[in-house]
Short mmCIF file of C-alpha atoms in Angstrom, two decimals:
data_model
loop_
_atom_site.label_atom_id
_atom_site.label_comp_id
_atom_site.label_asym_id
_atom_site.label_seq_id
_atom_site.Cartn_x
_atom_site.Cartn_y
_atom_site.Cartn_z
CA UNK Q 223 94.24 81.47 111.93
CA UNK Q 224 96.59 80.69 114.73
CA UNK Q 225 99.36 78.27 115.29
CA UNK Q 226 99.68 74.80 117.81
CA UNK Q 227 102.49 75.53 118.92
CA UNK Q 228 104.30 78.50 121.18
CA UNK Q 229 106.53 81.21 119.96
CA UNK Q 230 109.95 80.08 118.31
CA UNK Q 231 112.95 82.35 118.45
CA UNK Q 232 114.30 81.23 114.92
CA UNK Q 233 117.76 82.27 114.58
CA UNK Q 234 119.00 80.89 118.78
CA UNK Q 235 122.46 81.35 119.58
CA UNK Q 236 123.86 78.49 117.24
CA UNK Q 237 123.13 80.56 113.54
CA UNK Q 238 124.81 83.79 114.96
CA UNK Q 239 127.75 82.25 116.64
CA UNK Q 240 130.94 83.07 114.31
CA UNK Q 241 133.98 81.22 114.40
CA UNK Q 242 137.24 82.74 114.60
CA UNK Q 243 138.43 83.18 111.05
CA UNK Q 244 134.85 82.31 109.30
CA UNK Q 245 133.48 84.42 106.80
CA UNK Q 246 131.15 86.97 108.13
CA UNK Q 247 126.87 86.53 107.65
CA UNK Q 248 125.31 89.71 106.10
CA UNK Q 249 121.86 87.96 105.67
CA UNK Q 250 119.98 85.52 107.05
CA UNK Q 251 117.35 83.54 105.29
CA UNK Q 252 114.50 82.28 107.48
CA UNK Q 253 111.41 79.83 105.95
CA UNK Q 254 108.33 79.68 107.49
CA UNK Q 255 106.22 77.32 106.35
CA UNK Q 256 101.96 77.76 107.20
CA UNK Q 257 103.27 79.37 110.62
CA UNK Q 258 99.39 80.20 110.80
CA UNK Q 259 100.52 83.32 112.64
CA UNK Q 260 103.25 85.64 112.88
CA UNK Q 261 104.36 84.40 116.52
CA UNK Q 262 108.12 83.03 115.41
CA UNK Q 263 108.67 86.22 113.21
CA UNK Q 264 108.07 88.15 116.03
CA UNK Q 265 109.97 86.41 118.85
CA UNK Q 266 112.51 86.22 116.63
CA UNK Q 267 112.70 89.80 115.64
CA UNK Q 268 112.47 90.76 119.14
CA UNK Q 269 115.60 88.52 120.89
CA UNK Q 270 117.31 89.41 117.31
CA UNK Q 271 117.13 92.94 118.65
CA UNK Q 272 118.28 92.81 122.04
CA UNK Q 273 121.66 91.05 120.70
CA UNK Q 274 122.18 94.05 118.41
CA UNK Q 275 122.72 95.93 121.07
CA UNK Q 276 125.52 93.78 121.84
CA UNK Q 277 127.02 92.44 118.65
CA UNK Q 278 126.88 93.60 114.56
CA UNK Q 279 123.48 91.63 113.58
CA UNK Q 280 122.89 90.45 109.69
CA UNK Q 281 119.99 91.47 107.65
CA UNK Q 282 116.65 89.13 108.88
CA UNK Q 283 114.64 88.23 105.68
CA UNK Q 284 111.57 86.64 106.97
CA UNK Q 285 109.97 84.34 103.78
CA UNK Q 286 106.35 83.58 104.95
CA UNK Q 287 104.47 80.84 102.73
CA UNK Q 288 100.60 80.49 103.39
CA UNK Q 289 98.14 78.84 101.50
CA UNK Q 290 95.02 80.98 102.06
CA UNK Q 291 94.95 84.85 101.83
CA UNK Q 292 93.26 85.77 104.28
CA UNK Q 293 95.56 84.11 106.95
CA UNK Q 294 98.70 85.95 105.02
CA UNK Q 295 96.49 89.57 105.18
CA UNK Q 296 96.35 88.76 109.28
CA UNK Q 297 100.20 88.33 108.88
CA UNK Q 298 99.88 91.85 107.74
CA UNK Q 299 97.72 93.30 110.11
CA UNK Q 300 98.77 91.81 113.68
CA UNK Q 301 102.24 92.82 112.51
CA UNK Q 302 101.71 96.41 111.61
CA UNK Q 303 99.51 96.58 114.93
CA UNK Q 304 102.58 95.01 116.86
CA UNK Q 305 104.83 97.77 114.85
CA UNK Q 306 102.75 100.88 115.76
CA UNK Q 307 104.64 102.27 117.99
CA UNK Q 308 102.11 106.02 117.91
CA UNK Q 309 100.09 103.30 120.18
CA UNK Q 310 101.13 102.81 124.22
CA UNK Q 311 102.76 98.94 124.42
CA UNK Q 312 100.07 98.56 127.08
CA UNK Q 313 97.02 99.44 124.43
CA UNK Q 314 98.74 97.56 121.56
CA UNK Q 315 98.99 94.14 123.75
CA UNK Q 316 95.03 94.38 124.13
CA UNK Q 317 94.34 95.43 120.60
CA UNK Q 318 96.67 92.86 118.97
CA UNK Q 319 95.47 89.77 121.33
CA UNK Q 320 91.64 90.83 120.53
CA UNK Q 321 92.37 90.73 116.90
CA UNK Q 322 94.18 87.63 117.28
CA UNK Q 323 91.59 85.44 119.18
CA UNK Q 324 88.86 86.86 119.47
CA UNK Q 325 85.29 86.06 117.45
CA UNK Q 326 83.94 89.57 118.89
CA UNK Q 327 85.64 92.79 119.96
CA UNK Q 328 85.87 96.41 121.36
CA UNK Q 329 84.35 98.60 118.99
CA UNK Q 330 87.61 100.82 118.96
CA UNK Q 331 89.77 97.44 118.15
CA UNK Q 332 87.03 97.02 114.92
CA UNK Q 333 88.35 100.91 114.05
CA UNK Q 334 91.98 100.39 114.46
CA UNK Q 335 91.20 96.98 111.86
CA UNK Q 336 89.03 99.20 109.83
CA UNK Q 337 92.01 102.09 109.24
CA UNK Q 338 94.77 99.56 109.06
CA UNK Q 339 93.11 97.97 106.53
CA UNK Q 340 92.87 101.23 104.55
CA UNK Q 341 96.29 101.66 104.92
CA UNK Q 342 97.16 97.89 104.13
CA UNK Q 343 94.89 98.07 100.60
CA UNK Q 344 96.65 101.26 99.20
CA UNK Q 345 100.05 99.43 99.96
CA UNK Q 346 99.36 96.30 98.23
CA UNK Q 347 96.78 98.19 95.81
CA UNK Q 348 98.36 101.03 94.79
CA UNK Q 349 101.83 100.48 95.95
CA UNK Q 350 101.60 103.69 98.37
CA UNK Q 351 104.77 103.82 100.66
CA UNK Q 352 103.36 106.62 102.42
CA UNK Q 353 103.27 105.37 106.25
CA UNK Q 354 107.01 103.42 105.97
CA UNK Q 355 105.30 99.69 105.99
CA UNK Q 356 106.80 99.42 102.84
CA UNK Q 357 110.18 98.86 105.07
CA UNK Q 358 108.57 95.81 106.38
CA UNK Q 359 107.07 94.17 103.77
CA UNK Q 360 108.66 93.45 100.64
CA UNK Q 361 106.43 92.36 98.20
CA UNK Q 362 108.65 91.39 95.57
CA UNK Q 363 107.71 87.89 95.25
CA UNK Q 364 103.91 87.95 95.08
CA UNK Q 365 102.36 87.66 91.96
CA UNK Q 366 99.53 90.53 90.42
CA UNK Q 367 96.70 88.17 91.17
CA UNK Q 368 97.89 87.46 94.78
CA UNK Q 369 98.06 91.63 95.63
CA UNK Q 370 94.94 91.65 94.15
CA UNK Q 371 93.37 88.92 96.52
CA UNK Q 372 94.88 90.59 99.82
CA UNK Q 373 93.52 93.78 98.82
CA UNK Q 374 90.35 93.18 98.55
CA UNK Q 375 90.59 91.31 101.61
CA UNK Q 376 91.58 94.58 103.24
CA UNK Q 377 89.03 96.69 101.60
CA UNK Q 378 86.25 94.00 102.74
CA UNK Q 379 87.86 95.04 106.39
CA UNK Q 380 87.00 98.92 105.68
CA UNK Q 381 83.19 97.70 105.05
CA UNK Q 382 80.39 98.13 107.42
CA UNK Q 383 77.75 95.77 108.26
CA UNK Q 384 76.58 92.65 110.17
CA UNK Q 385 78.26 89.84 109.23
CA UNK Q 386 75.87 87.38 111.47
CA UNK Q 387 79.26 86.01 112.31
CA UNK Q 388 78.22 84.35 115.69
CA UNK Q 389 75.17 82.22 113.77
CA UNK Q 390 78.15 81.52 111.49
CA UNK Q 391 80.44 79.78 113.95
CA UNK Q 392 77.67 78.30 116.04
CA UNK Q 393 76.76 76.25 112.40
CA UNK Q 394 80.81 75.18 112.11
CA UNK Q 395 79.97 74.08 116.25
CA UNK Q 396 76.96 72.27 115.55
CA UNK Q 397 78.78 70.60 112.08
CA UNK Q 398 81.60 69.53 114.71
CA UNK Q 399 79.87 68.12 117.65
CA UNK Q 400 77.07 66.40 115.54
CA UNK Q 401 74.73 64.81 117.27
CA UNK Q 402 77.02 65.57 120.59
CA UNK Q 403 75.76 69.26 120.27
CA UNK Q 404 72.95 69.11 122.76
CA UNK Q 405 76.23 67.91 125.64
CA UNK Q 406 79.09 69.90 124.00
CA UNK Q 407 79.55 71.72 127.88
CA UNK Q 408 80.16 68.30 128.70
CA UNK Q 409 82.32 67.35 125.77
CA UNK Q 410 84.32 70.81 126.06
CA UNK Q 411 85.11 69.55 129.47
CA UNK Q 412 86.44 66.31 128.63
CA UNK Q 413 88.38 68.07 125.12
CA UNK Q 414 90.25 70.31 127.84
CA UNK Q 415 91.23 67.17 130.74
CA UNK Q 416 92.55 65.19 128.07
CA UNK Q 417 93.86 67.66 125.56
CA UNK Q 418 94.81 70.97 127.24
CA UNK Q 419 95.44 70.16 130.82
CA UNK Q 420 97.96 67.48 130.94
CA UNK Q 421 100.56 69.95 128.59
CA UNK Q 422 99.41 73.71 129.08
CA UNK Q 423 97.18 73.23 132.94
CA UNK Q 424 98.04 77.70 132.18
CA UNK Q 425 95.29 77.07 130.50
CA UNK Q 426 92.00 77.77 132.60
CA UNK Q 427 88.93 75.23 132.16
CA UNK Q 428 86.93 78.64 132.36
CA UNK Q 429 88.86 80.10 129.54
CA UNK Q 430 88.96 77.20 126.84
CA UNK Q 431 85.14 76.90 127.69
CA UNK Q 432 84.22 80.21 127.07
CA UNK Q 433 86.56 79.97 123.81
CA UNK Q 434 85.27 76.79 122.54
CA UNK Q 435 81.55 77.69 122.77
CA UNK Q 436 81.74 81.60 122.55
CA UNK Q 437 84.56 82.20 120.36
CA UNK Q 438 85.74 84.85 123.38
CA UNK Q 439 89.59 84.07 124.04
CA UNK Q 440 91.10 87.43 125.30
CA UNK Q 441 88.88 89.74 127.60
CA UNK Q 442 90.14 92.55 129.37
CA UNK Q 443 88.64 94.28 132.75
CA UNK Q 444 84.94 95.63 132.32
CA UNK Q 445 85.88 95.99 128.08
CA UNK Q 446 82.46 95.72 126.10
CA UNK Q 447 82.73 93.14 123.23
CA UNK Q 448 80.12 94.25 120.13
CA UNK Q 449 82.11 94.29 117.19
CA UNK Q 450 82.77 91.66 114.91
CA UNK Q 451 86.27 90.42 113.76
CA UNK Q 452 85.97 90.31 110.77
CA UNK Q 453 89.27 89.51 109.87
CA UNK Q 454 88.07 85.63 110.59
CA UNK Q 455 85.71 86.26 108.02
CA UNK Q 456 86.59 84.59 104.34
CA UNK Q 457 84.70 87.28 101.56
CA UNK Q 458 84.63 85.54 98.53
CA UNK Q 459 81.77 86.00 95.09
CA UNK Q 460 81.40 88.92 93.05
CA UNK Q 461 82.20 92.26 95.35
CA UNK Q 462 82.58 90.04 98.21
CA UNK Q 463 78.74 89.44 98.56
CA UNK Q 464 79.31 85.65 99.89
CA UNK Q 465 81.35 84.83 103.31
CA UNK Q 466 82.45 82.05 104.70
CA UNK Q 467 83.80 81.88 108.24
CA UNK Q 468 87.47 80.38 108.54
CA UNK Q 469 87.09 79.57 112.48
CA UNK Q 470 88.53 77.31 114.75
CA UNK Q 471 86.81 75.90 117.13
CA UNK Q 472 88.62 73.08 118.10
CA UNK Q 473 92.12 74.14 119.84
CA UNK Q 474 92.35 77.44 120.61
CA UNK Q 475 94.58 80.74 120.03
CA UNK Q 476 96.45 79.94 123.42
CA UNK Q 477 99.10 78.12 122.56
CA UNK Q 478 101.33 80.65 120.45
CA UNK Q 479 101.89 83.21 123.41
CA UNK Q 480 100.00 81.83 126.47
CA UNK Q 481 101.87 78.52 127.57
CA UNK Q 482 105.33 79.64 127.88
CA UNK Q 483 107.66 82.45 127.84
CA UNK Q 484 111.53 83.18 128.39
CA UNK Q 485 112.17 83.63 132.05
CA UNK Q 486 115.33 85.55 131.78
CA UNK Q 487 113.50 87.54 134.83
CA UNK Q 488 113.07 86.04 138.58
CA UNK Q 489 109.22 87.39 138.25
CA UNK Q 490 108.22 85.65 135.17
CA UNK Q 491 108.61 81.98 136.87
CA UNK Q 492 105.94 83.57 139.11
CA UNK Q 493 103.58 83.76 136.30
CA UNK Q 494 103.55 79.72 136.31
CA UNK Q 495 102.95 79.66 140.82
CA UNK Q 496 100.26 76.97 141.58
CA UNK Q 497 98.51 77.49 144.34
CA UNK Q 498 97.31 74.65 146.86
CA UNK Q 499 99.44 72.32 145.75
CA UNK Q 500 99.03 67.99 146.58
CA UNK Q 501 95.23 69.55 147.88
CA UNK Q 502 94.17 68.22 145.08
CA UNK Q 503 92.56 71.54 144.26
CA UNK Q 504 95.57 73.17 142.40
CA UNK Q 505 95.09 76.15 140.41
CA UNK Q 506 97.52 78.57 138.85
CA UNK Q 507 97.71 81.81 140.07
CA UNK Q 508 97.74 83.68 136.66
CA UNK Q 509 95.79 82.66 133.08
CA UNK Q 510 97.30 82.54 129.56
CA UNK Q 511 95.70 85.53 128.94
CA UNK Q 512 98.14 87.23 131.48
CA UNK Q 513 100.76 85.39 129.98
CA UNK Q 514 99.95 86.28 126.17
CA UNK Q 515 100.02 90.13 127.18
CA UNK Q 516 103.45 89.82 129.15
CA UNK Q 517 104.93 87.82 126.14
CA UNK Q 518 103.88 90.58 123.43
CA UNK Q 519 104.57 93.76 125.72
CA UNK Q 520 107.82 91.81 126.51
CA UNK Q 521 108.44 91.26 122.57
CA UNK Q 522 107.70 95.33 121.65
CA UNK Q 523 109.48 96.13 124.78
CA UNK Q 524 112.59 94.08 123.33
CA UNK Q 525 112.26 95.21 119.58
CA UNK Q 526 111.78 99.03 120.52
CA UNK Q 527 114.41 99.07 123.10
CA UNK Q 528 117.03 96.57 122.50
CA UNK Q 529 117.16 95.02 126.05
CA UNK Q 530 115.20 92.48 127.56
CA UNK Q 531 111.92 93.02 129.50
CA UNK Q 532 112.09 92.84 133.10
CA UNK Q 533 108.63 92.95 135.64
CA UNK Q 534 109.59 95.42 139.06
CA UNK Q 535 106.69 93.83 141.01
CA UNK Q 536 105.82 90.34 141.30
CA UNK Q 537 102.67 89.46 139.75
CA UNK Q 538 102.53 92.84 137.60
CA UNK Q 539 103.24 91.75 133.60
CA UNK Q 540 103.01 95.56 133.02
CA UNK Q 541 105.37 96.64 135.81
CA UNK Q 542 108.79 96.82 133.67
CA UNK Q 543 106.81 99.59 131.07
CA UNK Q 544 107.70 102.59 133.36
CA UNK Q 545 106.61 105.55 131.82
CA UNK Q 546 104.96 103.69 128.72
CA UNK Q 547 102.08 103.16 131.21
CA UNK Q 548 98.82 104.69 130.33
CA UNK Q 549 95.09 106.14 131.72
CA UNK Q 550 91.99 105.61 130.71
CA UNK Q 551 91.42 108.68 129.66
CA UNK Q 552 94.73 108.38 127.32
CA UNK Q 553 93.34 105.19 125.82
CA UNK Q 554 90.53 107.02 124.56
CA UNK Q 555 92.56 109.81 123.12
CA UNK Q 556 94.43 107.47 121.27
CA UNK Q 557 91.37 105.39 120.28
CA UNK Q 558 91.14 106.72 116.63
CA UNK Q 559 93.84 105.44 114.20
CA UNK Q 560 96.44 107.67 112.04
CA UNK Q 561 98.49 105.47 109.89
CA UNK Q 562 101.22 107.97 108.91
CA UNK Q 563 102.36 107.65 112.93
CA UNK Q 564 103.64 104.01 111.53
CA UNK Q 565 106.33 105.58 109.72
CA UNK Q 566 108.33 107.00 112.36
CA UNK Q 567 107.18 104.12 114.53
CA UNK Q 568 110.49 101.80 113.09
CA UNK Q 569 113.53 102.02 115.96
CA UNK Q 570 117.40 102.18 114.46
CA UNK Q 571 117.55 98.21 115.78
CA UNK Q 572 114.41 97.29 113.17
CA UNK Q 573 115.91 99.54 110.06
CA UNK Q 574 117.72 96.08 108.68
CA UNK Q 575 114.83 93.56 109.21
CA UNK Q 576 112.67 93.03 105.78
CA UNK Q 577 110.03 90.59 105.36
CA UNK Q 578 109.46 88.69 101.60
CA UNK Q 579 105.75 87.36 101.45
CA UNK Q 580 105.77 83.90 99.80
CA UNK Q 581 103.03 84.22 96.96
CA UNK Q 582 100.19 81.84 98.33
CA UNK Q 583 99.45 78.64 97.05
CA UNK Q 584 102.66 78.50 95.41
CA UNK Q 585 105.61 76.93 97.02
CA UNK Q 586 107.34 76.57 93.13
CA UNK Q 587 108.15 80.18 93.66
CA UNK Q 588 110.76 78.98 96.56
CA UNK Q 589 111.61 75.73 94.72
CA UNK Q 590 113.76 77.06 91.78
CA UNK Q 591 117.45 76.92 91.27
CA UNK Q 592 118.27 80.42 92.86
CA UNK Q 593 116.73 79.30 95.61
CA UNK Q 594 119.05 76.31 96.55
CA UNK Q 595 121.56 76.39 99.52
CA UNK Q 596 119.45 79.27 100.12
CA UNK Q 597 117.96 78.93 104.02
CA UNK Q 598 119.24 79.63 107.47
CA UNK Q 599 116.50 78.18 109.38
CA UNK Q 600 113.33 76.72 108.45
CA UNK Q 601 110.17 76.14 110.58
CA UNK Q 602 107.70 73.65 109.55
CA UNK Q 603 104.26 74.19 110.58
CA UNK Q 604 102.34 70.55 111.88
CA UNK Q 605 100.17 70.61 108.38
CA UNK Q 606 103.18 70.74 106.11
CA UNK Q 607 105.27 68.09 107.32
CA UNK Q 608 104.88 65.96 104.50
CA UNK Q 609 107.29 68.47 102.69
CA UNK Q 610 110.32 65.93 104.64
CA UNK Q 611 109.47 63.40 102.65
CA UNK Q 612 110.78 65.55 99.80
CA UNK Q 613 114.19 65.20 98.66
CA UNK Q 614 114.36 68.29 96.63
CA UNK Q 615 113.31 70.40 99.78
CA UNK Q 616 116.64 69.74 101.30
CA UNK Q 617 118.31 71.54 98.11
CA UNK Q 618 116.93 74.74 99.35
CA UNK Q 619 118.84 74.62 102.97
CA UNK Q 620 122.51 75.44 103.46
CA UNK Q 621 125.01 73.47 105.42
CA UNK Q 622 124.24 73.50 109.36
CA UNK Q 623 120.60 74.82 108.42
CA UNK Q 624 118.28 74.15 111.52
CA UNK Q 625 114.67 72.70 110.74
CA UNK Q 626 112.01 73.61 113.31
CA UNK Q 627 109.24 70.73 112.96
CA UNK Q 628 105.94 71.79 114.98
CA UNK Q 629 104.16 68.28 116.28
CA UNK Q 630 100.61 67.66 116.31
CA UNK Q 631 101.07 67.74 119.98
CA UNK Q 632 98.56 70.24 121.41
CA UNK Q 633 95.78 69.64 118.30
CA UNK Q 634 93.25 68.94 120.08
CA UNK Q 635 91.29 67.00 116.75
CA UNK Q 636 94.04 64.70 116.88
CA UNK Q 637 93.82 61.77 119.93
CA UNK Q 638 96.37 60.53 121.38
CA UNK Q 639 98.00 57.35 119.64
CA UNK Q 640 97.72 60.07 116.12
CA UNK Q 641 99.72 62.42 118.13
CA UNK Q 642 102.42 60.25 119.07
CA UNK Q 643 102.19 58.47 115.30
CA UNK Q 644 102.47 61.95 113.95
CA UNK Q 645 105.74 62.36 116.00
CA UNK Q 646 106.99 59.55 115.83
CA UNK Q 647 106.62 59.14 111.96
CA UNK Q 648 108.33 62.78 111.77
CA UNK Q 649 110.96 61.59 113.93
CA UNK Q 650 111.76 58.28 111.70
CA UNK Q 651 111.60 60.31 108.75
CA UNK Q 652 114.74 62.27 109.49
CA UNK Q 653 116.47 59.48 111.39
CA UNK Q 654 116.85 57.55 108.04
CA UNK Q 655 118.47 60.87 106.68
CA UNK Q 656 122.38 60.61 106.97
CA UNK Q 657 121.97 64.41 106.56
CA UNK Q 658 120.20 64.88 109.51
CA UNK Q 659 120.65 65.75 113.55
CA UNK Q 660 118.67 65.89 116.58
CA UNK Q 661 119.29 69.36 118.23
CA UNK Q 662 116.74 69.39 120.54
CA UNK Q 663 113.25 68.68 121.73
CA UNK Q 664 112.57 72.34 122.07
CA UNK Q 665 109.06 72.19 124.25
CA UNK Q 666 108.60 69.79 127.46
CA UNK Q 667 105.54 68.71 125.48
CA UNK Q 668 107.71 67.87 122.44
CA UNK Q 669 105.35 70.91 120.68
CA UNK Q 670 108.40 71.59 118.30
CA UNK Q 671 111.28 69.61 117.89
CA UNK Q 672 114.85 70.59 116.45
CA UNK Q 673 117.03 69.16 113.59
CA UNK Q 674 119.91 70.60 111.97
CA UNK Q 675 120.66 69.57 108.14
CA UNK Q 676 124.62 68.54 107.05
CA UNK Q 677 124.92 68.72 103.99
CA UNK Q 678 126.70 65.26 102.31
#
């Protein structure tokens, strides 16, 4: 449900860089590859919008492969949430990261899944363009059976009812830490000091515990936490009468916005201050939570405004919204959903940004003729990396394509002799490919790394 890695920009500087006298991009074709989450798409779509304020910028076609539905259906729904702009940036940031992470949430977040998921159905279902999403997602390339599936995914959103969906992750807990259950504070403790500390110390010991054993990753101020998401909920049976959960509850939702974000502002390197440091009692001064909500107000700021996001006060993530601030009492106002505001939410930078859905469980689709010397930019997520090993993959990327290869770094399952293995086996993979160059070891944690493809 969420990626192990942080938030990619896709296209850099390298792809959009034109040399004197080269023929001119009009499109770029980016590959995604089980991104578990929309993170890259969105980064990218964001930085790809601030430099179209400055330069002519290609069409962005965003080709998103996923092998379970209801993964691709969150696709859906944390990017129309991240799109709406009818909703204040500061309201959207809380909504989206609650949906994201979060095993329970505000009853108002549980409305805003319920109507989007209303509006997603009729879309897929009924092929209603009605609120403009249909300018976002192009579903050209998903089969009958596959529009089918992610409908009634979205429907099963619109239902009411107890889905007993804490007794359901506390059985996928107690089928993980065995016979360990009875000490699993204890074993949480030791999963974050050797896993999460020593790469992301953003992280707060606090905050993965509360996450591994309560499923609560996000929580805002005094916010009340009832509702179930049930969007981590796999409906499957006749009418949807059997679920099965589809829960981590091993690494965490952290990683894809809370590590790490651009600093192109003196305040955000603020967001990373230790305090009491060589005490030996160290402790950052801000959480990944803090983090997550100043990289996705910073990416909506940067899509819906073409410049980059800047904090006025130190310390404040929310200081650079100026006027897009809110009150309470405007939060509740705003509290029920209308999906038709979605279709006036697109700005002129978005207009020439579509995303293709890659039919799931069906990476043929992308593997046909018309699909060679086809790709910009590819990322490949940690569980798909066997797809280098593939000769035939490499017919689908053009010449100076750039391959971004997420690590098994910060999966926590993994210890850490299979992490470096894992790396290390990706990294002598490529080396014995003539066709292949190191870019660059994107992360400090060596989370992603960077190759570019030459064709022979």
């Amino acid at each position: 449900m969420w990626g192990i890695s942080p938030a990619s920009d896709m296209l850099g500087d390298s792809i959009l860089v034109e040399e004197e006298g080269s023929k001119s991009t009009d499109t770029i074709n980016i590959l995604l590859l089980c991104p578990s989450d929309p993170r890259s798409i969105i980064k990218t779509i964001a930085k790809a919008s601030v430099k179209a304020s400055r330069q002519k910028m290609p069409m962005l076609n965003f080709f998103v492969f996923e092998e379970i539905h209801e993964v691709l259906a969150r696709h859906f729904l944390l990017l129309s949430i991240l799109f709406d702009q009818a909703i204040p940036m500061r309201q959207r940031a809380v909504i989206f990261l609650e949906v994201f992470g979060n095993l329970m949430i505000q009853d108002k977040t549980a409305l805003h899944i319920e109507e989007k998921g209303k509006c997603l159905a009729r879309m897929v279902l009924d092929g209603c363009n009605k609120w403009g999403l249909e300018e976002i997602f192009n579903l050209s390339l998903l089969k009958q059976r596959d529009l089918d599936e992610l409908g009634s995914i979205f429907e099963f959103w619109t239902t009411s009812g107890e889905h007993n969906l804490k007794d359901k992750r506390d059985r996928i807990l107690r089928s993980f830490y065995g016979a360990r259950y009875d000490r699993r504070e204890g074993v949480t403790d030791w999963d974050y000091h050797s896993h999460i500390k020593p790469y992301a110390s953003i992280i707060h010991p606090r905050q993965f515990r509360e996450w591994r054993l309560h499923g609560q990753a996000f929580e805002f101020g005094g916010a009340l936490y009832t509702s179930e998401n049930v969007t981590l909920i796999r409906p499957h049976g006749r009418n949807n009468s059997k679920q099965k959960a589809k829960i981590d509850v091993v690494t965490g939702p952290f990683f894809s916005y809370g590590i790490d974000c651009d600093r192109t502002n003196p305040f955000a390197d603020g967001l990373f201050d230790v305090a009491n440091k060589g005490t030996g009692a160290e402790q950052h001064r801000h959480s990944a939570s803090e983090v997550s909500v100043y990289n996705i107000v910073s990416f909506m700021w940067e899509i819906e405004n073409g410049k980059d996001y800047e904090m006025t006060v130190k310390g404040d993530i929310h200081s650079g919204l100026g006027n897009d601030s809110f009150s309470e009492k405007e939060i509740e106002s705003s509290s029920s959903v209308d999906c038709s505001g979605f279709a006036d939410s697109k700005s002129a930078d978005q207009s020439d940004l579509q995303y293709s859905i890659i039919p799931v469980s069906d990476f043929s689709k992308i593997s046909k003729k018309k699909f060679d010397n086809f790709f910009d930019t590819v990322f490949i997520s940690d569980c798909t990396t066997s797809v280098l090993e593939n000769n035939e993959f490499y017919n689908l990327l053009k010449d100076d394509a750039i391959l971004t290869v997420e690590t098994s770094r910060f999966n926590v399952a993994k210890d850490k002799e299979c992490k470096k293995d894992s790396i290390d086996k990706i990294s002598n993979i490529l080396a014995k490919m003539s066709a292949i160059e190191v870019v660059d070891s994107m992360s400090s944690a060596d989370a992603l790394l960077k190759f570019m493809f030459k064709a022979k």
